Amino acid sequence: FLAVAFGSPLRGSLVIANAFLLASLIVIAAVGKRALESFERTTFTQVARERTLRAEAEHKLCRATSSAAGSMPVAQENAEVDLVSAPTTTPTGKLFTISGSDGPEALKQQLQAMADIGTQEHWLVRSEDLLPVPGRLCDGGSFGVVMLALYKGAEVVLKAARTAHEIPQASALPAMASELRIFRRLRHPGIVLFYGACVDPESSEIVLVLEYVRGKPLGDAIQ
């Protein structure tokens, strides 16, 4: 309208059309930004709710373990204190100890039991909620490979066992199960956050979902 009033060389209808187009773009951008903010808030709320449920489950499990230990006779408790502190002697600790001599069916049942514990403790992650980022292979170790992915909109790191042609599964899977056993109860400001894990009994795979920390590699920082 101002262009028409001040004698713009463009025709009035063209000016009005351009103004309408500009206004439409501004509205679309505002709506898109509002939708993105709403999605981020929803994602943050879901992650916070899952962390709360996981903390409540760990608290209940800790209280149940303490109650069971308190009901043990004093003499027996003193005699078995070292065994109780060893993770492989607790019921769940034994479950996360995978033996390479187990058959396929026994391994499948053991992984299914792990997945059931993950559901109870709220750390089991569905594979459908993970979106690997193509071409973003972060690093790897002796038994595992690390890659970047998205988990409900948040950047995370997936740590999986190396494929069968790179390292025998009998060596890789027990190592991943041992890490899962430790991470599921580990919380410290100086350690990457454990979001959860995928446990697939059918394919005999365990994938850890960890916090993605930006910065230079730890090896470079140490040097």
JSON list of C-alpha atoms in Angstrom, two decimals:
[
{"chain": "A", "resi": 1, "resn": "PHE", "atom": "CA", "xyz": [0.00, 0.00, 0.00]},
{"chain": "A", "resi": 2, "resn": "LEU", "atom": "CA", "xyz": [2.88, 2.38, 0.81]},
{"chain": "A", "resi": 3, "resn": "ALA", "atom": "CA", "xyz": [4.48, 1.51, -2.51]},
{"chain": "A", "resi": 4, "resn": "VAL", "atom": "CA", "xyz": [1.30, 2.53, -4.34]},
{"chain": "A", "resi": 5, "resn": "ALA", "atom": "CA", "xyz": [0.99, 5.72, -2.29]},
{"chain": "A", "resi": 6, "resn": "PHE", "atom": "CA", "xyz": [4.58, 6.83, -3.00]},
{"chain": "A", "resi": 7, "resn": "GLY", "atom": "CA", "xyz": [4.39, 6.07, -6.69]},
{"chain": "A", "resi": 8, "resn": "SER", "atom": "CA", "xyz": [6.06, 2.69, -7.00]},
{"chain": "A", "resi": 9, "resn": "PRO", "atom": "CA", "xyz": [6.66, 1.60, -10.61]},
{"chain": "A", "resi": 10, "resn": "LEU", "atom": "CA", "xyz": [5.05, -1.76, -9.80]},
{"chain": "A", "resi": 11, "resn": "ARG", "atom": "CA", "xyz": [1.37, -2.21, -10.38]},
{"chain": "A", "resi": 12, "resn": "GLY", "atom": "CA", "xyz": [-0.85, -2.04, -7.34]},
{"chain": "A", "resi": 13, "resn": "SER", "atom": "CA", "xyz": [-2.10, -5.62, -7.75]},
{"chain": "A", "resi": 14, "resn": "LEU", "atom": "CA", "xyz": [1.47, -6.95, -7.87]},
{"chain": "A", "resi": 15, "resn": "VAL", "atom": "CA", "xyz": [2.41, -5.02, -4.74]},
{"chain": "A", "resi": 16, "resn": "ILE", "atom": "CA", "xyz": [-0.61, -6.39, -2.90]},
{"chain": "A", "resi": 17, "resn": "ALA", "atom": "CA", "xyz": [0.24, -9.94, -4.01]},
{"chain": "A", "resi": 18, "resn": "ASN", "atom": "CA", "xyz": [3.83, -9.57, -2.78]},
{"chain": "A", "resi": 19, "resn": "ALA", "atom": "CA", "xyz": [2.63, -8.18, 0.53]},
{"chain": "A", "resi": 20, "resn": "PHE", "atom": "CA", "xyz": [0.21, -11.09, 0.93]},
{"chain": "A", "resi": 21, "resn": "LEU", "atom": "CA", "xyz": [2.99, -13.57, 0.11]},
{"chain": "A", "resi": 22, "resn": "LEU", "atom": "CA", "xyz": [5.32, -11.96, 2.66]},
{"chain": "A", "resi": 23, "resn": "ALA", "atom": "CA", "xyz": [2.63, -12.05, 5.33]},
{"chain": "A", "resi": 24, "resn": "SER", "atom": "CA", "xyz": [1.93, -15.71, 4.56]},
{"chain": "A", "resi": 25, "resn": "LEU", "atom": "CA", "xyz": [5.62, -16.60, 4.90]},
{"chain": "A", "resi": 26, "resn": "ILE", "atom": "CA", "xyz": [5.80, -14.81, 8.26]},
{"chain": "A", "resi": 27, "resn": "VAL", "atom": "CA", "xyz": [2.73, -16.68, 9.53]},
{"chain": "A", "resi": 28, "resn": "ILE", "atom": "CA", "xyz": [4.06, -20.05, 8.32]},
{"chain": "A", "resi": 29, "resn": "ALA", "atom": "CA", "xyz": [7.45, -19.42, 9.96]},
{"chain": "A", "resi": 30, "resn": "ALA", "atom": "CA", "xyz": [5.77, -18.44, 13.23]},
{"chain": "A", "resi": 31, "resn": "VAL", "atom": "CA", "xyz": [3.55, -21.54, 13.20]},
{"chain": "A", "resi": 32, "resn": "GLY", "atom": "CA", "xyz": [6.53, -23.78, 12.38]},
{"chain": "A", "resi": 33, "resn": "LYS", "atom": "CA", "xyz": [8.60, -22.30, 15.20]},
{"chain": "A", "resi": 34, "resn": "ARG", "atom": "CA", "xyz": [5.70, -22.74, 17.61]},
{"chain": "A", "resi": 35, "resn": "ALA", "atom": "CA", "xyz": [5.29, -26.40, 16.55]},
{"chain": "A", "resi": 36, "resn": "LEU", "atom": "CA", "xyz": [9.04, -27.04, 16.97]},
{"chain": "A", "resi": 37, "resn": "GLU", "atom": "CA", "xyz": [9.03, -25.52, 20.46]},
{"chain": "A", "resi": 38, "resn": "SER", "atom": "CA", "xyz": [5.99, -27.61, 21.39]},
{"chain": "A", "resi": 39, "resn": "PHE", "atom": "CA", "xyz": [7.73, -30.78, 20.13]},
{"chain": "A", "resi": 40, "resn": "GLU", "atom": "CA", "xyz": [10.89, -29.99, 22.13]},
{"chain": "A", "resi": 41, "resn": "ARG", "atom": "CA", "xyz": [8.86, -29.38, 25.30]},
{"chain": "A", "resi": 42, "resn": "THR", "atom": "CA", "xyz": [6.95, -32.64, 24.79]},
{"chain": "A", "resi": 43, "resn": "THR", "atom": "CA", "xyz": [10.18, -34.57, 24.21]},
{"chain": "A", "resi": 44, "resn": "PHE", "atom": "CA", "xyz": [11.79, -33.06, 27.32]},
{"chain": "A", "resi": 45, "resn": "THR", "atom": "CA", "xyz": [8.72, -33.93, 29.38]},
{"chain": "A", "resi": 46, "resn": "GLN", "atom": "CA", "xyz": [8.77, -37.55, 28.18]},
{"chain": "A", "resi": 47, "resn": "VAL", "atom": "CA", "xyz": [12.48, -37.95, 28.96]},
{"chain": "A", "resi": 48, "resn": "ALA", "atom": "CA", "xyz": [12.04, -36.34, 32.38]},
{"chain": "A", "resi": 49, "resn": "ARG", "atom": "CA", "xyz": [9.08, -38.63, 33.14]},
{"chain": "A", "resi": 50, "resn": "GLU", "atom": "CA", "xyz": [11.09, -41.71, 32.15]},
{"chain": "A", "resi": 51, "resn": "ARG", "atom": "CA", "xyz": [14.01, -40.64, 34.35]},
{"chain": "A", "resi": 52, "resn": "THR", "atom": "CA", "xyz": [11.61, -40.10, 37.25]},
{"chain": "A", "resi": 53, "resn": "LEU", "atom": "CA", "xyz": [10.06, -43.54, 36.82]},
{"chain": "A", "resi": 54, "resn": "ARG", "atom": "CA", "xyz": [13.52, -45.11, 36.57]},
{"chain": "A", "resi": 55, "resn": "ALA", "atom": "CA", "xyz": [14.67, -43.35, 39.75]},
{"chain": "A", "resi": 56, "resn": "GLU", "atom": "CA", "xyz": [11.52, -44.47, 41.61]},
{"chain": "A", "resi": 57, "resn": "ALA", "atom": "CA", "xyz": [12.05, -48.07, 40.47]},
{"chain": "A", "resi": 58, "resn": "GLU", "atom": "CA", "xyz": [15.69, -47.99, 41.59]},
{"chain": "A", "resi": 59, "resn": "HIS", "atom": "CA", "xyz": [14.64, -46.55, 44.96]},
{"chain": "A", "resi": 60, "resn": "LYS", "atom": "CA", "xyz": [12.05, -49.30, 45.48]},
{"chain": "A", "resi": 61, "resn": "LEU", "atom": "CA", "xyz": [14.57, -51.95, 44.46]},
{"chain": "A", "resi": 62, "resn": "CYS", "atom": "CA", "xyz": [17.14, -50.50, 46.86]},
{"chain": "A", "resi": 63, "resn": "ARG", "atom": "CA", "xyz": [14.62, -50.50, 49.72]},
{"chain": "A", "resi": 64, "resn": "ALA", "atom": "CA", "xyz": [13.60, -54.07, 48.95]},
{"chain": "A", "resi": 65, "resn": "THR", "atom": "CA", "xyz": [17.24, -55.17, 48.89]},
{"chain": "A", "resi": 66, "resn": "SER", "atom": "CA", "xyz": [17.92, -53.37, 52.17]},
{"chain": "A", "resi": 67, "resn": "SER", "atom": "CA", "xyz": [14.89, -54.97, 53.79]},
{"chain": "A", "resi": 68, "resn": "ALA", "atom": "CA", "xyz": [15.97, -58.44, 52.66]},
{"chain": "A", "resi": 69, "resn": "ALA", "atom": "CA", "xyz": [19.49, -57.82, 53.97]},
{"chain": "A", "resi": 70, "resn": "GLY", "atom": "CA", "xyz": [18.12, -56.52, 57.28]},
{"chain": "A", "resi": 71, "resn": "SER", "atom": "CA", "xyz": [16.09, -59.66, 57.86]},
{"chain": "A", "resi": 72, "resn": "MET", "atom": "CA", "xyz": [19.20, -61.87, 57.47]},
{"chain": "A", "resi": 73, "resn": "PRO", "atom": "CA", "xyz": [20.66, -63.27, 60.72]},
{"chain": "A", "resi": 74, "resn": "VAL", "atom": "CA", "xyz": [23.68, -61.32, 61.93]},
{"chain": "A", "resi": 75, "resn": "ALA", "atom": "CA", "xyz": [26.06, -64.27, 61.84]},
{"chain": "A", "resi": 76, "resn": "GLN", "atom": "CA", "xyz": [25.00, -65.23, 58.35]},
{"chain": "A", "resi": 77, "resn": "GLU", "atom": "CA", "xyz": [25.16, -61.61, 57.20]},
{"chain": "A", "resi": 78, "resn": "ASN", "atom": "CA", "xyz": [28.73, -61.23, 58.47]},
{"chain": "A", "resi": 79, "resn": "ALA", "atom": "CA", "xyz": [29.76, -64.49, 56.84]},
{"chain": "A", "resi": 80, "resn": "GLU", "atom": "CA", "xyz": [28.23, -63.59, 53.46]},
{"chain": "A", "resi": 81, "resn": "VAL", "atom": "CA", "xyz": [28.84, -59.85, 53.29]},
{"chain": "A", "resi": 82, "resn": "ASP", "atom": "CA", "xyz": [31.59, -60.21, 50.69]},
{"chain": "A", "resi": 83, "resn": "LEU", "atom": "CA", "xyz": [29.45, -62.46, 48.53]},
{"chain": "A", "resi": 84, "resn": "VAL", "atom": "CA", "xyz": [26.47, -60.12, 48.69]},
{"chain": "A", "resi": 85, "resn": "SER", "atom": "CA", "xyz": [28.60, -57.19, 47.54]},
{"chain": "A", "resi": 86, "resn": "ALA", "atom": "CA", "xyz": [29.75, -59.09, 44.48]},
{"chain": "A", "resi": 87, "resn": "PRO", "atom": "CA", "xyz": [27.43, -58.26, 41.55]},
{"chain": "A", "resi": 88, "resn": "THR", "atom": "CA", "xyz": [27.61, -61.73, 40.06]},
{"chain": "A", "resi": 89, "resn": "THR", "atom": "CA", "xyz": [26.10, -63.32, 43.17]},
{"chain": "A", "resi": 90, "resn": "THR", "atom": "CA", "xyz": [22.89, -61.26, 43.25]},
{"chain": "A", "resi": 91, "resn": "PRO", "atom": "CA", "xyz": [19.90, -62.62, 41.27]},
{"chain": "A", "resi": 92, "resn": "THR", "atom": "CA", "xyz": [20.02, -59.82, 38.69]},
{"chain": "A", "resi": 93, "resn": "GLY", "atom": "CA", "xyz": [23.82, -59.88, 38.61]},
{"chain": "A", "resi": 94, "resn": "LYS", "atom": "CA", "xyz": [23.79, -63.55, 37.68]},
{"chain": "A", "resi": 95, "resn": "LEU", "atom": "CA", "xyz": [21.23, -62.80, 34.99]},
{"chain": "A", "resi": 96, "resn": "PHE", "atom": "CA", "xyz": [23.56, -60.30, 33.29]},
{"chain": "A", "resi": 97, "resn": "THR", "atom": "CA", "xyz": [26.44, -62.80, 33.29]},
{"chain": "A", "resi": 98, "resn": "ILE", "atom": "CA", "xyz": [26.38, -64.50, 29.89]},
{"chain": "A", "resi": 99, "resn": "SER", "atom": "CA", "xyz": [28.29, -67.73, 29.42]},
{"chain": "A", "resi": 100, "resn": "GLY", "atom": "CA", "xyz": [29.64, -68.57, 26.01]},
{"chain": "A", "resi": 101, "resn": "SER", "atom": "CA", "xyz": [28.73, -72.23, 26.54]},
{"chain": "A", "resi": 102, "resn": "ASP", "atom": "CA", "xyz": [24.97, -71.55, 26.69]},
{"chain": "A", "resi": 103, "resn": "GLY", "atom": "CA", "xyz": [22.91, -72.75, 23.77]},
{"chain": "A", "resi": 104, "resn": "PRO", "atom": "CA", "xyz": [20.86, -70.43, 21.52]},
{"chain": "A", "resi": 105, "resn": "GLU", "atom": "CA", "xyz": [17.58, -71.15, 23.30]},
{"chain": "A", "resi": 106, "resn": "ALA", "atom": "CA", "xyz": [19.06, -70.55, 26.77]},
{"chain": "A", "resi": 107, "resn": "LEU", "atom": "CA", "xyz": [20.66, -67.31, 25.54]},
{"chain": "A", "resi": 108, "resn": "LYS", "atom": "CA", "xyz": [17.34, -66.17, 24.10]},
{"chain": "A", "resi": 109, "resn": "GLN", "atom": "CA", "xyz": [15.56, -66.80, 27.41]},
{"chain": "A", "resi": 110, "resn": "GLN", "atom": "CA", "xyz": [18.28, -64.97, 29.32]},
{"chain": "A", "resi": 111, "resn": "LEU", "atom": "CA", "xyz": [18.06, -61.92, 27.06]},
{"chain": "A", "resi": 112, "resn": "GLN", "atom": "CA", "xyz": [14.27, -61.95, 27.37]},
{"chain": "A", "resi": 113, "resn": "ALA", "atom": "CA", "xyz": [14.66, -61.93, 31.17]},
{"chain": "A", "resi": 114, "resn": "MET", "atom": "CA", "xyz": [17.00, -58.92, 30.82]},
{"chain": "A", "resi": 115, "resn": "ALA", "atom": "CA", "xyz": [14.38, -57.14, 28.72]},
{"chain": "A", "resi": 116, "resn": "ASP", "atom": "CA", "xyz": [11.74, -57.87, 31.37]},
{"chain": "A", "resi": 117, "resn": "ILE", "atom": "CA", "xyz": [13.98, -56.31, 34.03]},
{"chain": "A", "resi": 118, "resn": "GLY", "atom": "CA", "xyz": [14.48, -53.30, 31.77]},
{"chain": "A", "resi": 119, "resn": "THR", "atom": "CA", "xyz": [10.71, -52.88, 31.50]},
{"chain": "A", "resi": 120, "resn": "GLN", "atom": "CA", "xyz": [10.33, -53.05, 35.28]},
{"chain": "A", "resi": 121, "resn": "GLU", "atom": "CA", "xyz": [13.18, -50.61, 35.92]},
{"chain": "A", "resi": 122, "resn": "HIS", "atom": "CA", "xyz": [12.14, -48.30, 33.03]},
{"chain": "A", "resi": 123, "resn": "TRP", "atom": "CA", "xyz": [15.42, -48.38, 31.11]},
{"chain": "A", "resi": 124, "resn": "LEU", "atom": "CA", "xyz": [14.39, -50.61, 28.20]},
{"chain": "A", "resi": 125, "resn": "VAL", "atom": "CA", "xyz": [14.42, -48.60, 24.95]},
{"chain": "A", "resi": 126, "resn": "ARG", "atom": "CA", "xyz": [12.41, -49.58, 21.89]},
{"chain": "A", "resi": 127, "resn": "SER", "atom": "CA", "xyz": [14.41, -49.80, 18.69]},
{"chain": "A", "resi": 128, "resn": "GLU", "atom": "CA", "xyz": [11.65, -47.86, 16.90]},
{"chain": "A", "resi": 129, "resn": "ASP", "atom": "CA", "xyz": [12.50, -44.80, 19.03]},
{"chain": "A", "resi": 130, "resn": "LEU", "atom": "CA", "xyz": [16.11, -44.73, 17.80]},
{"chain": "A", "resi": 131, "resn": "LEU", "atom": "CA", "xyz": [17.14, -43.05, 14.55]},
{"chain": "A", "resi": 132, "resn": "PRO", "atom": "CA", "xyz": [20.83, -43.61, 13.65]},
{"chain": "A", "resi": 133, "resn": "VAL", "atom": "CA", "xyz": [22.51, -40.65, 11.92]},
{"chain": "A", "resi": 134, "resn": "PRO", "atom": "CA", "xyz": [23.99, -41.88, 8.61]},
{"chain": "A", "resi": 135, "resn": "GLY", "atom": "CA", "xyz": [27.75, -41.58, 8.33]},
{"chain": "A", "resi": 136, "resn": "ARG", "atom": "CA", "xyz": [28.28, -40.55, 11.96]},
{"chain": "A", "resi": 137, "resn": "LEU", "atom": "CA", "xyz": [30.41, -43.37, 13.31]},
{"chain": "A", "resi": 138, "resn": "CYS", "atom": "CA", "xyz": [32.03, -41.86, 16.41]},
{"chain": "A", "resi": 139, "resn": "ASP", "atom": "CA", "xyz": [34.57, -44.45, 17.54]},
{"chain": "A", "resi": 140, "resn": "GLY", "atom": "CA", "xyz": [35.02, -48.05, 18.51]},
{"chain": "A", "resi": 141, "resn": "GLY", "atom": "CA", "xyz": [36.70, -50.30, 21.02]},
{"chain": "A", "resi": 142, "resn": "SER", "atom": "CA", "xyz": [37.79, -53.89, 21.34]},
{"chain": "A", "resi": 143, "resn": "PHE", "atom": "CA", "xyz": [34.27, -55.30, 21.51]},
{"chain": "A", "resi": 144, "resn": "GLY", "atom": "CA", "xyz": [31.95, -52.43, 20.56]},
{"chain": "A", "resi": 145, "resn": "VAL", "atom": "CA", "xyz": [31.28, -49.77, 17.96]},
{"chain": "A", "resi": 146, "resn": "VAL", "atom": "CA", "xyz": [29.87, -46.31, 18.78]},
{"chain": "A", "resi": 147, "resn": "MET", "atom": "CA", "xyz": [27.58, -44.28, 16.52]},
{"chain": "A", "resi": 148, "resn": "LEU", "atom": "CA", "xyz": [25.49, -41.10, 16.74]},
{"chain": "A", "resi": 149, "resn": "ALA", "atom": "CA", "xyz": [21.68, -41.35, 16.77]},
{"chain": "A", "resi": 150, "resn": "LEU", "atom": "CA", "xyz": [18.52, -39.48, 17.75]},
{"chain": "A", "resi": 151, "resn": "TYR", "atom": "CA", "xyz": [16.34, -40.67, 20.64]},
{"chain": "A", "resi": 152, "resn": "LYS", "atom": "CA", "xyz": [13.02, -38.81, 20.77]},
{"chain": "A", "resi": 153, "resn": "GLY", "atom": "CA", "xyz": [14.69, -35.74, 19.29]},
{"chain": "A", "resi": 154, "resn": "ALA", "atom": "CA", "xyz": [17.76, -35.81, 21.55]},
{"chain": "A", "resi": 155, "resn": "GLU", "atom": "CA", "xyz": [21.26, -36.60, 20.28]},
{"chain": "A", "resi": 156, "resn": "VAL", "atom": "CA", "xyz": [22.55, -39.81, 21.87]},
{"chain": "A", "resi": 157, "resn": "VAL", "atom": "CA", "xyz": [25.32, -42.32, 21.32]},
{"chain": "A", "resi": 158, "resn": "LEU", "atom": "CA", "xyz": [24.61, -45.97, 20.55]},
{"chain": "A", "resi": 159, "resn": "LYS", "atom": "CA", "xyz": [27.16, -48.54, 21.64]},
{"chain": "A", "resi": 160, "resn": "ALA", "atom": "CA", "xyz": [26.69, -51.94, 20.08]},
{"chain": "A", "resi": 161, "resn": "ALA", "atom": "CA", "xyz": [28.73, -55.11, 19.88]},
{"chain": "A", "resi": 162, "resn": "ARG", "atom": "CA", "xyz": [30.79, -55.56, 16.75]},
{"chain": "A", "resi": 163, "resn": "THR", "atom": "CA", "xyz": [29.33, -57.77, 14.06]},
{"chain": "A", "resi": 164, "resn": "ALA", "atom": "CA", "xyz": [29.99, -61.48, 14.00]},
{"chain": "A", "resi": 165, "resn": "HIS", "atom": "CA", "xyz": [32.57, -61.27, 11.20]},
{"chain": "A", "resi": 166, "resn": "GLU", "atom": "CA", "xyz": [34.65, -58.73, 13.18]},
{"chain": "A", "resi": 167, "resn": "ILE", "atom": "CA", "xyz": [34.73, -60.48, 16.57]},
{"chain": "A", "resi": 168, "resn": "PRO", "atom": "CA", "xyz": [33.17, -63.66, 17.92]},
{"chain": "A", "resi": 169, "resn": "GLN", "atom": "CA", "xyz": [29.76, -63.05, 19.51]},
{"chain": "A", "resi": 170, "resn": "ALA", "atom": "CA", "xyz": [30.77, -65.26, 22.45]},
{"chain": "A", "resi": 171, "resn": "SER", "atom": "CA", "xyz": [33.26, -62.52, 23.43]},
{"chain": "A", "resi": 172, "resn": "ALA", "atom": "CA", "xyz": [31.33, -59.39, 22.46]},
{"chain": "A", "resi": 173, "resn": "LEU", "atom": "CA", "xyz": [27.90, -60.12, 23.95]},
{"chain": "A", "resi": 174, "resn": "PRO", "atom": "CA", "xyz": [29.10, -60.92, 27.52]},
{"chain": "A", "resi": 175, "resn": "ALA", "atom": "CA", "xyz": [31.09, -57.66, 27.50]},
{"chain": "A", "resi": 176, "resn": "MET", "atom": "CA", "xyz": [28.00, -55.65, 26.48]},
{"chain": "A", "resi": 177, "resn": "ALA", "atom": "CA", "xyz": [25.87, -57.41, 29.09]},
{"chain": "A", "resi": 178, "resn": "SER", "atom": "CA", "xyz": [28.44, -56.61, 31.78]},
{"chain": "A", "resi": 179, "resn": "GLU", "atom": "CA", "xyz": [28.44, -52.92, 30.80]},
{"chain": "A", "resi": 180, "resn": "LEU", "atom": "CA", "xyz": [24.64, -52.90, 30.88]},
{"chain": "A", "resi": 181, "resn": "ARG", "atom": "CA", "xyz": [24.64, -54.41, 34.38]},
{"chain": "A", "resi": 182, "resn": "ILE", "atom": "CA", "xyz": [26.91, -51.60, 35.60]},
{"chain": "A", "resi": 183, "resn": "PHE", "atom": "CA", "xyz": [25.33, -48.68, 33.74]},
{"chain": "A", "resi": 184, "resn": "ARG", "atom": "CA", "xyz": [21.75, -49.44, 34.80]},
{"chain": "A", "resi": 185, "resn": "ARG", "atom": "CA", "xyz": [22.59, -48.57, 38.44]},
{"chain": "A", "resi": 186, "resn": "LEU", "atom": "CA", "xyz": [25.31, -45.97, 37.83]},
{"chain": "A", "resi": 187, "resn": "ARG", "atom": "CA", "xyz": [24.66, -42.22, 38.28]},
{"chain": "A", "resi": 188, "resn": "HIS", "atom": "CA", "xyz": [27.45, -39.65, 38.60]},
{"chain": "A", "resi": 189, "resn": "PRO", "atom": "CA", "xyz": [27.94, -36.08, 37.28]},
{"chain": "A", "resi": 190, "resn": "GLY", "atom": "CA", "xyz": [31.30, -37.08, 35.85]},
{"chain": "A", "resi": 191, "resn": "ILE", "atom": "CA", "xyz": [29.95, -40.06, 33.88]},
{"chain": "A", "resi": 192, "resn": "VAL", "atom": "CA", "xyz": [27.86, -39.93, 30.72]},
{"chain": "A", "resi": 193, "resn": "LEU", "atom": "CA", "xyz": [24.14, -40.37, 31.33]},
{"chain": "A", "resi": 194, "resn": "PHE", "atom": "CA", "xyz": [22.65, -43.80, 30.68]},
{"chain": "A", "resi": 195, "resn": "TYR", "atom": "CA", "xyz": [19.35, -43.37, 28.81]},
{"chain": "A", "resi": 196, "resn": "GLY", "atom": "CA", "xyz": [18.67, -47.08, 28.52]},
{"chain": "A", "resi": 197, "resn": "ALA", "atom": "CA", "xyz": [19.37, -50.07, 26.31]},
{"chain": "A", "resi": 198, "resn": "CYS", "atom": "CA", "xyz": [17.83, -52.15, 23.54]},
{"chain": "A", "resi": 199, "resn": "VAL", "atom": "CA", "xyz": [17.78, -55.87, 24.24]},
{"chain": "A", "resi": 200, "resn": "ASP", "atom": "CA", "xyz": [16.67, -58.05, 21.33]},
{"chain": "A", "resi": 201, "resn": "PRO", "atom": "CA", "xyz": [16.37, -61.75, 22.23]},
{"chain": "A", "resi": 202, "resn": "GLU", "atom": "CA", "xyz": [15.64, -62.74, 18.63]},
{"chain": "A", "resi": 203, "resn": "SER", "atom": "CA", "xyz": [18.87, -61.33, 17.16]},
{"chain": "A", "resi": 204, "resn": "SER", "atom": "CA", "xyz": [20.88, -61.74, 20.40]},
{"chain": "A", "resi": 205, "resn": "GLU", "atom": "CA", "xyz": [21.88, -58.08, 20.41]},
{"chain": "A", "resi": 206, "resn": "ILE", "atom": "CA", "xyz": [22.38, -55.49, 23.18]},
{"chain": "A", "resi": 207, "resn": "VAL", "atom": "CA", "xyz": [22.68, -51.79, 22.32]},
{"chain": "A", "resi": 208, "resn": "LEU", "atom": "CA", "xyz": [23.45, -49.19, 25.00]},
{"chain": "A", "resi": 209, "resn": "VAL", "atom": "CA", "xyz": [21.90, -45.71, 24.65]},
{"chain": "A", "resi": 210, "resn": "LEU", "atom": "CA", "xyz": [24.22, -43.13, 26.25]},
{"chain": "A", "resi": 211, "resn": "GLU", "atom": "CA", "xyz": [24.50, -39.36, 26.50]},
{"chain": "A", "resi": 212, "resn": "TYR", "atom": "CA", "xyz": [26.24, -37.59, 23.60]},
{"chain": "A", "resi": 213, "resn": "VAL", "atom": "CA", "xyz": [29.01, -35.33, 24.92]},
{"chain": "A", "resi": 214, "resn": "ARG", "atom": "CA", "xyz": [30.38, -32.70, 22.56]},
{"chain": "A", "resi": 215, "resn": "GLY", "atom": "CA", "xyz": [34.06, -31.87, 22.59]},
{"chain": "A", "resi": 216, "resn": "LYS", "atom": "CA", "xyz": [37.41, -33.34, 21.72]},
{"chain": "A", "resi": 217, "resn": "PRO", "atom": "CA", "xyz": [38.18, -37.04, 22.29]},
{"chain": "A", "resi": 218, "resn": "LEU", "atom": "CA", "xyz": [39.28, -38.09, 25.76]},
{"chain": "A", "resi": 219, "resn": "GLY", "atom": "CA", "xyz": [42.61, -39.31, 24.41]},
{"chain": "A", "resi": 220, "resn": "ASP", "atom": "CA", "xyz": [43.43, -35.83, 23.09]},
{"chain": "A", "resi": 221, "resn": "ALA", "atom": "CA", "xyz": [42.46, -34.24, 26.43]},
{"chain": "A", "resi": 222, "resn": "ILE", "atom": "CA", "xyz": [44.73, -36.64, 28.34]},
{"chain": "A", "resi": 223, "resn": "GLN", "atom": "CA", "xyz": [47.68, -35.93, 26.07]}
]
